[in-house]
């Protein structure tokens, strides 16, 4: 098969057949197809799209490029995955909460992508934590404490690892076909029986509109059902960063606040709904009943205690969970003050994600080393009233040279006007 022909077909919006898609995945994974040719095809897919059949074939080719786990446990294993957002720290709440409700989950997470942070990077801000577990370690841990939070195994959806890194470097992230195949190949490879997807829309998400997000959601639900999995989607708003903290350890600290029954209401609401959806699918329970259980296990600190158990089982230092002041502080802080009075009427959330990357919380290049204490703490969010000169946010970084650029970008991302804006609820729709 001639790979140039495959690129050419997609460049002119023709449909690729299963053999062509299998050829691309197989030979990009084994290194025969170089990055520059794969990039050209990814860009053509990004621009011209793929239909459901092509997306389905791409997903299964990527799934078959790696190992497919099967835990064979008595209870159904559940997993949740987000399409990526800014300040998205729900994993650290949902995973222990679902385990405290009696569920079992193996939460495999990726590294940062585009302007969004990576959950695997965030977990690593807890000192000594081990996030590369073998299959028997995973089984042992889910039997003992109900859940683990780990990085994606090297052996699952091997093709995705390479494609993901290339997409990140070539501005080819925003594509329904590429996002659906990336997420679903990993989820199907992880051995979960129940998959709950948090599909985000809005300025901080890859899908900018509800319609695009819903289309992506339906594709992923169909792929999951085709593979005999129980799948649901929560469509959630990402026009506002989720919570107030953005950056690796800063997000862990905020998640712990919610686990301690304080913290941001939108973050709490989304987390409870995700855990409840996992429970209702895994235990065939009514959603309302599952919501009540999730609420009570968060309120009575069972989820907080479970979080400590999970971290301890993975070798993490739980004194940081007990006292979040122990997390390393960034060397430099810069307070940013409002330039005018009014309401915060719009936030360019994607740009806020980029500010966090500039500060060192994410990778601009594949090889960048993260500054785990870098990021942003917002003092005000969408809809809040603010006076000129009042504190808007504090930037945190170890690299003082980045602060001015980050400050200017941050100020460009926040709009202040006389009128109070309409604020969308954090959950738009739940789809089964
Ligand atoms: N998360 C993934 O795992 N892959 C994507 O393409 C986007 C979000």
Coordinates of C-alpha atoms and ligand atoms in Angstrom, one line a residue:
X1 CA 0.0 0.0 0.0
X2 CA 1.2 3.5 -0.8
X3 CA 0.9 5.8 2.2
X4 CA 1.1 9.0 0.0
X5 CA -2.1 7.8 -1.7
X6 CA -3.8 7.5 1.7
X7 CA -2.8 11.0 2.6
X8 CA -4.0 12.3 -0.8
X9 CA -7.4 10.6 -0.4
X10 CA -8.0 12.3 2.9
X11 CA -6.6 15.6 1.6
X12 CA -9.4 15.5 -0.9
X13 CA -12.1 14.4 1.6
X14 CA -12.4 10.8 0.4
X15 CA -13.4 8.0 2.7
X16 CA -10.6 5.7 4.0
X17 CA -11.3 2.0 4.1
X18 CA -10.5 -0.4 7.0
X19 CA -7.3 -1.7 5.3
X20 CA -6.0 1.8 4.8
X21 CA -6.7 2.8 8.4
X22 CA -5.1 -0.5 9.7
X23 CA -2.1 0.2 7.5
X24 CA -1.6 3.7 8.9
X25 CA -2.0 2.6 12.5
X26 CA 0.2 -0.5 12.1
X27 CA 3.1 1.2 10.3
X28 CA 3.1 4.4 12.3
X29 CA 3.3 2.3 15.4
X30 CA 6.1 0.2 14.2
X31 CA 8.0 3.3 13.0
X32 CA 7.8 2.6 9.2
X33 CA 5.7 5.7 8.6
X34 CA 7.7 8.8 9.7
X35 CA 6.2 11.6 11.8
X36 CA 6.1 14.0 8.9
X37 CA 3.8 11.8 6.8
X38 CA 1.7 10.8 9.8
X39 CA 1.3 14.5 10.6
X40 CA 0.1 15.2 7.1
X41 CA -2.6 12.6 7.4
X42 CA -3.6 13.8 10.9
X43 CA -4.0 17.3 9.6
X44 CA -6.1 16.1 6.6
X45 CA -8.3 14.2 9.1
X46 CA -8.5 17.3 11.3
X47 CA -9.6 19.5 8.4
X48 CA -11.8 17.0 6.4
X49 CA -13.1 14.7 9.2
X50 CA -13.9 11.1 9.2
X51 CA -17.4 9.5 9.2
X52 CA -18.6 7.1 11.9
X53 CA -17.3 4.0 10.2
X54 CA -13.8 5.4 9.7
X55 CA -13.8 6.6 13.3
X56 CA -14.9 3.2 14.4
X57 CA -12.2 1.5 12.3
X58 CA -9.5 3.9 13.6
X59 CA -10.5 3.2 17.2
X60 CA -10.4 -0.6 16.8
X61 CA -7.1 -0.4 14.9
X62 CA -5.6 1.6 17.8
X63 CA -7.1 -0.7 20.4
X64 CA -5.5 -3.7 18.7
X65 CA -2.1 -2.0 18.6
X66 CA -1.8 -2.9 22.2
X67 CA -2.8 -5.2 25.0
X68 CA -6.4 -5.5 26.0
X69 CA -6.8 -5.9 29.7
X70 CA -9.4 -8.1 31.3
X71 CA -9.6 -8.1 35.1
X72 CA -12.3 -10.8 35.5
X73 CA -13.5 -9.4 38.8
X74 CA -16.8 -10.2 40.5
X75 CA -17.9 -6.5 40.4
X76 CA -18.0 -4.5 37.2
X77 CA -14.9 -2.2 36.8
X78 CA -15.8 1.4 36.1
X79 CA -13.8 4.2 34.6
X80 CA -14.4 7.8 33.8
X81 CA -12.6 9.9 31.3
X82 CA -12.8 13.6 30.4
X83 CA -12.2 15.0 27.0
X84 CA -10.0 17.6 28.6
X85 CA -10.5 21.0 30.1
X86 CA -8.8 23.7 32.2
X87 CA -8.7 23.1 36.0
X88 CA -10.3 19.7 35.6
X89 CA -9.5 17.8 38.7
X90 CA -12.6 15.6 39.1
X91 CA -10.6 12.4 38.9
X92 CA -9.2 13.1 42.4
X93 CA -12.7 13.4 43.8
X94 CA -14.7 10.9 41.6
X95 CA -12.2 8.0 42.0
X96 CA -12.2 7.8 45.8
X97 CA -15.9 8.7 46.0
X98 CA -16.9 5.9 43.7
X99 CA -14.7 3.5 45.7
X100 CA -16.2 4.8 49.0
X101 CA -19.7 4.0 47.5
X102 CA -18.5 0.4 47.1
X103 CA -17.5 0.5 43.5
X104 CA -14.3 -0.7 41.8
X105 CA -12.3 1.4 39.4
X106 CA -9.1 1.5 37.6
X107 CA -8.4 5.1 36.6
X108 CA -5.9 5.4 33.9
X109 CA -4.9 8.9 32.9
X110 CA -2.8 10.6 30.3
X111 CA -0.4 13.5 30.2
X112 CA -1.2 17.1 29.3
X113 CA -2.6 17.7 25.8
X114 CA -2.7 21.1 24.1
X115 CA -3.8 23.7 26.6
X116 CA -5.3 21.1 29.0
X117 CA -3.5 19.7 31.9
X118 CA -2.8 15.9 32.3
X119 CA -4.2 14.0 35.2
X120 CA -1.1 11.7 35.3
X121 CA 1.1 14.8 35.7
X122 CA -1.2 16.2 38.5
X123 CA -1.0 12.9 40.5
X124 CA 2.7 13.0 40.4
X125 CA 2.8 16.2 42.4
X126 CA 2.1 13.9 45.5
X127 CA 5.6 12.9 46.6
X128 CA 6.7 9.3 46.2
X129 CA 3.5 8.2 44.5
X130 CA 3.9 5.3 42.1
X131 CA 1.6 5.5 39.1
X132 CA 3.1 2.8 36.9
X133 CA 1.4 -0.4 38.3
X134 CA 1.6 -3.9 36.9
X135 CA -1.6 -5.8 36.2
X136 CA -1.2 -7.8 39.4
X137 CA -0.5 -4.7 41.5
X138 CA -3.7 -3.1 40.0
X139 CA -5.8 -6.2 40.8
X140 CA -4.3 -6.3 44.3
X141 CA -5.1 -2.7 44.9
X142 CA -8.6 -2.7 43.6
X143 CA -9.4 -5.7 45.8
X144 CA -7.9 -4.0 48.8
X145 CA -9.0 -0.4 48.5
X146 CA -11.4 -0.4 45.5
X147 CA -9.5 1.9 43.2
X148 CA -6.2 3.0 41.7
X149 CA -5.1 6.1 39.9
X150 CA -2.4 5.3 37.4
X151 CA -0.8 6.4 34.2
X152 CA -1.8 4.7 31.0
X153 CA 0.1 1.4 30.6
X154 CA 2.8 1.5 27.9
X155 CA 1.1 -1.6 26.4
X156 CA -2.4 -0.3 26.0
X157 CA -3.4 1.4 22.7
X158 CA 0.2 1.7 21.9
X159 CA -0.6 3.7 18.7
X160 CA -2.5 6.3 20.7
X161 CA 0.7 7.2 22.7
X162 CA 2.5 8.1 19.5
X163 CA -0.4 9.7 17.8
X164 CA -1.3 11.7 20.9
X165 CA 2.2 13.2 21.2
X166 CA 2.2 14.0 17.5
X167 CA -1.2 15.7 17.6
X168 CA 0.0 17.7 20.6
X169 CA 2.9 19.1 18.6
X170 CA 1.1 19.6 15.3
X171 CA -2.2 21.4 16.3
X172 CA -4.2 18.4 15.3
X173 CA -6.0 17.8 18.6
X174 CA -9.5 19.3 17.8
X175 CA -11.1 16.6 15.7
X176 CA -14.1 14.4 16.6
X177 CA -12.6 11.4 15.0
X178 CA -9.1 11.8 16.6
X179 CA -10.5 12.5 20.0
X180 CA -13.1 9.7 20.0
X181 CA -10.6 7.1 18.7
X182 CA -7.9 8.3 21.2
X183 CA -10.2 8.1 24.2
X184 CA -12.2 5.0 23.3
X185 CA -9.2 2.9 22.2
X186 CA -7.7 3.5 25.7
X187 CA -10.9 3.0 27.6
X188 CA -11.6 -0.3 25.7
X189 CA -8.0 -1.4 26.3
X190 CA -8.2 -0.8 30.1
X191 CA -10.7 -3.5 30.8
X192 CA -13.4 -1.3 32.2
X193 CA -17.0 -2.7 31.9
X194 CA -18.5 0.7 32.6
X195 CA -17.3 3.9 31.0
X196 CA -18.5 7.4 32.0
X197 CA -17.3 10.2 29.8
X198 CA -17.2 13.8 30.7
X199 CA -17.5 15.5 27.4
X200 CA -16.7 19.2 27.7
X201 CA -17.8 22.1 25.5
X202 CA -17.0 25.8 25.6
X203 CA -14.0 28.1 25.4
X204 CA -11.7 25.9 27.5
X205 CA -12.7 22.6 25.8
X206 CA -11.6 21.1 22.4
X207 CA -15.3 21.2 21.4
X208 CA -16.4 24.8 21.3
X209 CA -20.1 24.3 21.1
X210 CA -22.7 22.0 22.7
X211 CA -23.6 20.6 19.3
X212 CA -20.1 19.6 18.5
X213 CA -19.7 18.0 22.0
X214 CA -23.0 16.1 21.6
X215 CA -21.9 14.8 18.3
X216 CA -18.7 13.6 19.8
X217 CA -20.6 12.1 22.7
X218 CA -22.8 10.1 20.5
X219 CA -19.9 8.7 18.4
X220 CA -18.2 7.5 21.6
X221 CA -21.4 6.0 23.0
X222 CA -21.9 4.0 19.8
X223 CA -18.3 2.8 19.8
X224 CA -18.6 1.7 23.4
X225 CA -21.9 -0.1 22.8
X226 CA -20.4 -1.8 19.8
X227 CA -17.8 -3.2 22.2
X228 CA -20.5 -4.3 24.7
X229 CA -19.7 -1.8 27.3
X230 CA -22.1 0.3 29.4
X231 CA -21.4 3.9 28.5
X232 CA -22.8 7.2 29.5
X233 CA -21.8 10.8 28.8
X234 CA -22.1 13.9 30.9
X235 CA -21.9 17.0 28.8
X236 CA -20.4 19.7 30.9
X237 CA -19.6 23.4 30.6
X238 CA -16.0 24.5 30.1
X239 CA -16.6 28.2 29.5
X240 CA -15.2 28.7 33.0
X241 CA -12.1 26.9 34.5
X242 CA -13.4 24.2 36.7
X243 CA -12.8 25.5 40.2
X244 CA -10.3 28.2 41.1
X245 CA -6.9 26.4 40.9
X246 CA -5.1 25.6 37.7
X247 CA -1.8 23.7 37.7
X248 CA -0.7 20.4 39.0
X249 CA -0.3 20.5 42.8
X250 CA -2.6 23.5 43.0
X251 CA -5.4 21.3 41.6
X252 CA -4.7 18.4 44.0
X253 CA -5.0 20.9 46.8
X254 CA -8.4 22.2 45.5
X255 CA -9.6 18.6 45.0
X256 CA -8.7 17.9 48.6
X257 CA -10.8 20.9 49.7
X258 CA -13.9 19.4 48.0
X259 CA -13.1 16.0 49.6
X260 CA -13.1 17.8 52.9
X261 CA -16.6 18.9 52.1
X262 CA -15.6 22.5 51.2
X263 CA -14.5 23.9 47.9
X264 CA -16.1 25.0 44.6
X265 CA -19.8 24.1 44.1
X266 CA -19.5 23.4 40.3
X267 CA -16.6 21.1 40.9
X268 CA -18.5 19.3 43.6
X269 CA -21.7 19.0 41.5
X270 CA -19.9 17.6 38.5
X271 CA -17.9 15.1 40.5
X272 CA -20.9 13.8 42.4
X273 CA -22.8 13.3 39.1
X274 CA -19.9 11.5 37.5
X275 CA -19.5 9.1 40.5
X276 CA -23.3 8.6 40.7
X277 CA -23.5 7.8 37.0
X278 CA -20.7 5.2 37.4
X279 CA -22.5 3.7 40.3
X280 CA -25.9 3.5 38.6
X281 CA -24.4 1.8 35.6
X282 CA -22.1 -0.6 37.6
X283 CA -24.8 -1.6 40.1
X284 CA -27.9 -1.1 37.9
X285 CA -29.2 1.4 40.4
X286 CA -31.5 4.3 39.9
X287 CA -29.6 7.5 39.1
X288 CA -31.4 9.5 41.9
X289 CA -30.5 6.9 44.5
X290 CA -26.9 6.9 43.3
X291 CA -26.8 10.7 43.6
X292 CA -28.0 10.5 47.2
X293 CA -25.4 7.9 48.0
X294 CA -22.6 9.9 46.3
X295 CA -23.7 13.0 48.3
X296 CA -23.6 11.3 51.6
X297 CA -20.2 9.6 51.0
X298 CA -18.7 12.9 50.1
X299 CA -20.3 14.7 53.1
X300 CA -19.4 12.2 55.7
X301 CA -15.7 12.3 54.6
X302 CA -15.7 8.6 53.4
X303 CA -14.4 9.8 50.1
X304 CA -11.6 11.8 51.7
X305 CA -10.5 8.8 53.8
X306 CA -10.6 6.7 50.7
X307 CA -8.4 9.1 48.8
X308 CA -5.8 8.8 51.6
X309 CA -6.1 5.0 51.4
X310 CA -5.5 5.0 47.6
X311 CA -2.6 7.4 47.8
X312 CA -1.0 5.3 50.7
X313 CA -1.5 2.1 48.8
X314 CA 0.4 3.6 45.9
X315 CA 3.3 4.7 48.1
X316 CA 2.3 8.4 48.2
X317 CA 3.1 10.5 51.2
X318 CA -0.3 11.0 52.8
X319 CA 1.0 13.7 55.2
X320 CA 0.6 16.0 52.1
X321 CA -3.1 15.0 52.0
X322 CA -3.5 15.7 55.7
X323 CA -1.7 19.0 55.4
X324 CA -1.7 20.6 52.0
X325 CA 0.6 23.4 53.2
X326 CA 3.3 20.8 52.8
X327 CA 3.2 21.0 48.9
X328 CA 6.2 22.7 47.5
X329 CA 5.4 26.4 46.9
X330 CA 6.5 28.1 43.7
X331 CA 9.5 30.5 44.0
X332 CA 7.7 33.4 42.5
X333 CA 4.1 34.7 42.9
X334 CA 2.5 37.6 41.0
X335 CA -0.8 39.1 42.1
X336 CA -2.9 40.5 39.3
X337 CA -5.4 43.3 40.0
X338 CA -8.5 44.3 38.0
X339 CA -8.0 47.2 35.6
X340 CA -11.7 48.3 35.8
X341 CA -14.9 47.7 37.9
X342 CA -17.9 45.6 36.9
X343 CA -18.7 41.9 36.5
X344 CA -16.4 39.3 35.1
X345 CA -18.5 38.8 32.0
X346 CA -16.4 36.4 29.9
X347 CA -13.3 34.2 30.5
X348 CA -11.2 33.0 27.6
X349 CA -10.7 29.6 29.3
X350 CA -8.4 28.2 26.6
X351 CA -6.1 31.1 27.0
X352 CA -6.1 30.7 30.8
X353 CA -4.9 27.1 30.1
X354 CA -2.1 28.5 27.9
X355 CA -1.1 31.0 30.7
X356 CA -0.7 28.0 33.0
X357 CA 1.5 26.3 30.3
X358 CA 3.6 29.5 30.1
X359 CA 4.1 29.4 33.9
X360 CA 5.5 25.9 33.6
X361 CA 2.5 23.8 34.6
X362 CA 2.3 22.1 31.1
X363 CA 4.5 21.1 28.2
X364 CA 4.9 23.5 25.3
X365 CA 7.3 20.9 23.8
X366 CA 7.3 17.1 24.2
X367 CA 10.5 17.2 26.2
X368 CA 9.6 20.0 28.6
X369 CA 10.0 19.2 32.3
X370 CA 7.0 20.3 34.4
X371 CA 7.0 22.8 37.3
X372 CA 4.5 21.0 39.5
X373 CA 3.9 23.9 41.7
X374 CA 3.3 26.4 38.8
X375 CA -0.1 27.6 37.9
X376 CA -2.9 30.1 38.7
X377 CA -5.2 30.6 41.6
X378 CA -8.2 32.6 40.6
X379 CA -9.7 35.0 43.2
X380 CA -12.7 35.8 41.1
X381 CA -14.6 33.9 38.4
X382 CA -17.3 34.3 35.9
X383 CA -20.2 36.5 37.1
X384 CA -18.3 37.8 40.2
X385 CA -18.5 41.5 40.9
X386 CA -15.1 43.2 41.1
X387 CA -13.7 46.7 41.8
X388 CA -10.8 48.3 40.0
X389 CA -7.6 47.4 41.8
X390 CA -9.2 44.3 43.5
X391 CA -7.3 41.0 43.3
X392 CA -8.2 38.9 40.2
X393 CA -5.7 36.1 40.5
X394 CA -2.3 35.0 41.6
X395 CA 0.3 33.5 39.2
X396 CA 2.7 30.9 40.6
X397 CA 6.0 29.9 38.9
X398 CA 9.6 29.0 39.5
X399 CA 10.6 30.9 36.4
X400 CA 10.4 34.7 37.0
X401 CA 11.1 35.4 33.3
X402 CA 7.7 34.0 32.4
X403 CA 5.7 36.2 34.7
X404 CA 5.2 39.3 32.5
X405 CA 4.1 37.4 29.5
X406 CA 1.8 35.2 31.6
X407 CA 0.3 38.3 33.2
X408 CA -0.4 40.0 29.9
X409 CA -2.0 36.9 28.5
X410 CA -4.0 36.5 31.7
X411 CA -5.4 40.0 31.5
X412 CA -6.4 39.5 27.9
X413 CA -8.4 36.4 29.0
X414 CA -10.6 38.2 31.5
X415 CA -13.4 40.5 30.3
X416 CA -15.0 42.9 32.8
X417 CA -18.3 44.7 31.9
X418 CA -21.2 46.5 33.5
X419 CA -23.7 43.7 33.0
X420 CA -23.9 40.5 35.0
X421 CA -23.5 37.6 32.5
X422 CA -25.7 34.5 32.2
X423 CA -23.9 31.5 33.7
X424 CA -24.6 28.1 32.3
X425 CA -25.1 25.3 34.7
X426 CA -22.0 23.0 34.9
X427 CA -24.0 20.0 33.6
X428 CA -25.8 20.5 30.3
X429 CA -27.1 17.0 29.6
X430 CA -26.6 13.4 30.4
X431 CA -26.7 10.9 27.5
X432 CA -26.9 7.1 27.7
Ligands
LIG1 N1 -8.2 13.0 25.9 C1 -7.6 11.9 25.2 O1 -7.3 10.9 25.8 N2 -7.5 12.0 23.9 C2 -7.8 13.1 23.2 O2 -7.7 13.2 22.0 C3 -8.4 14.2 23.9 C4 -8.6 14.1 25.3

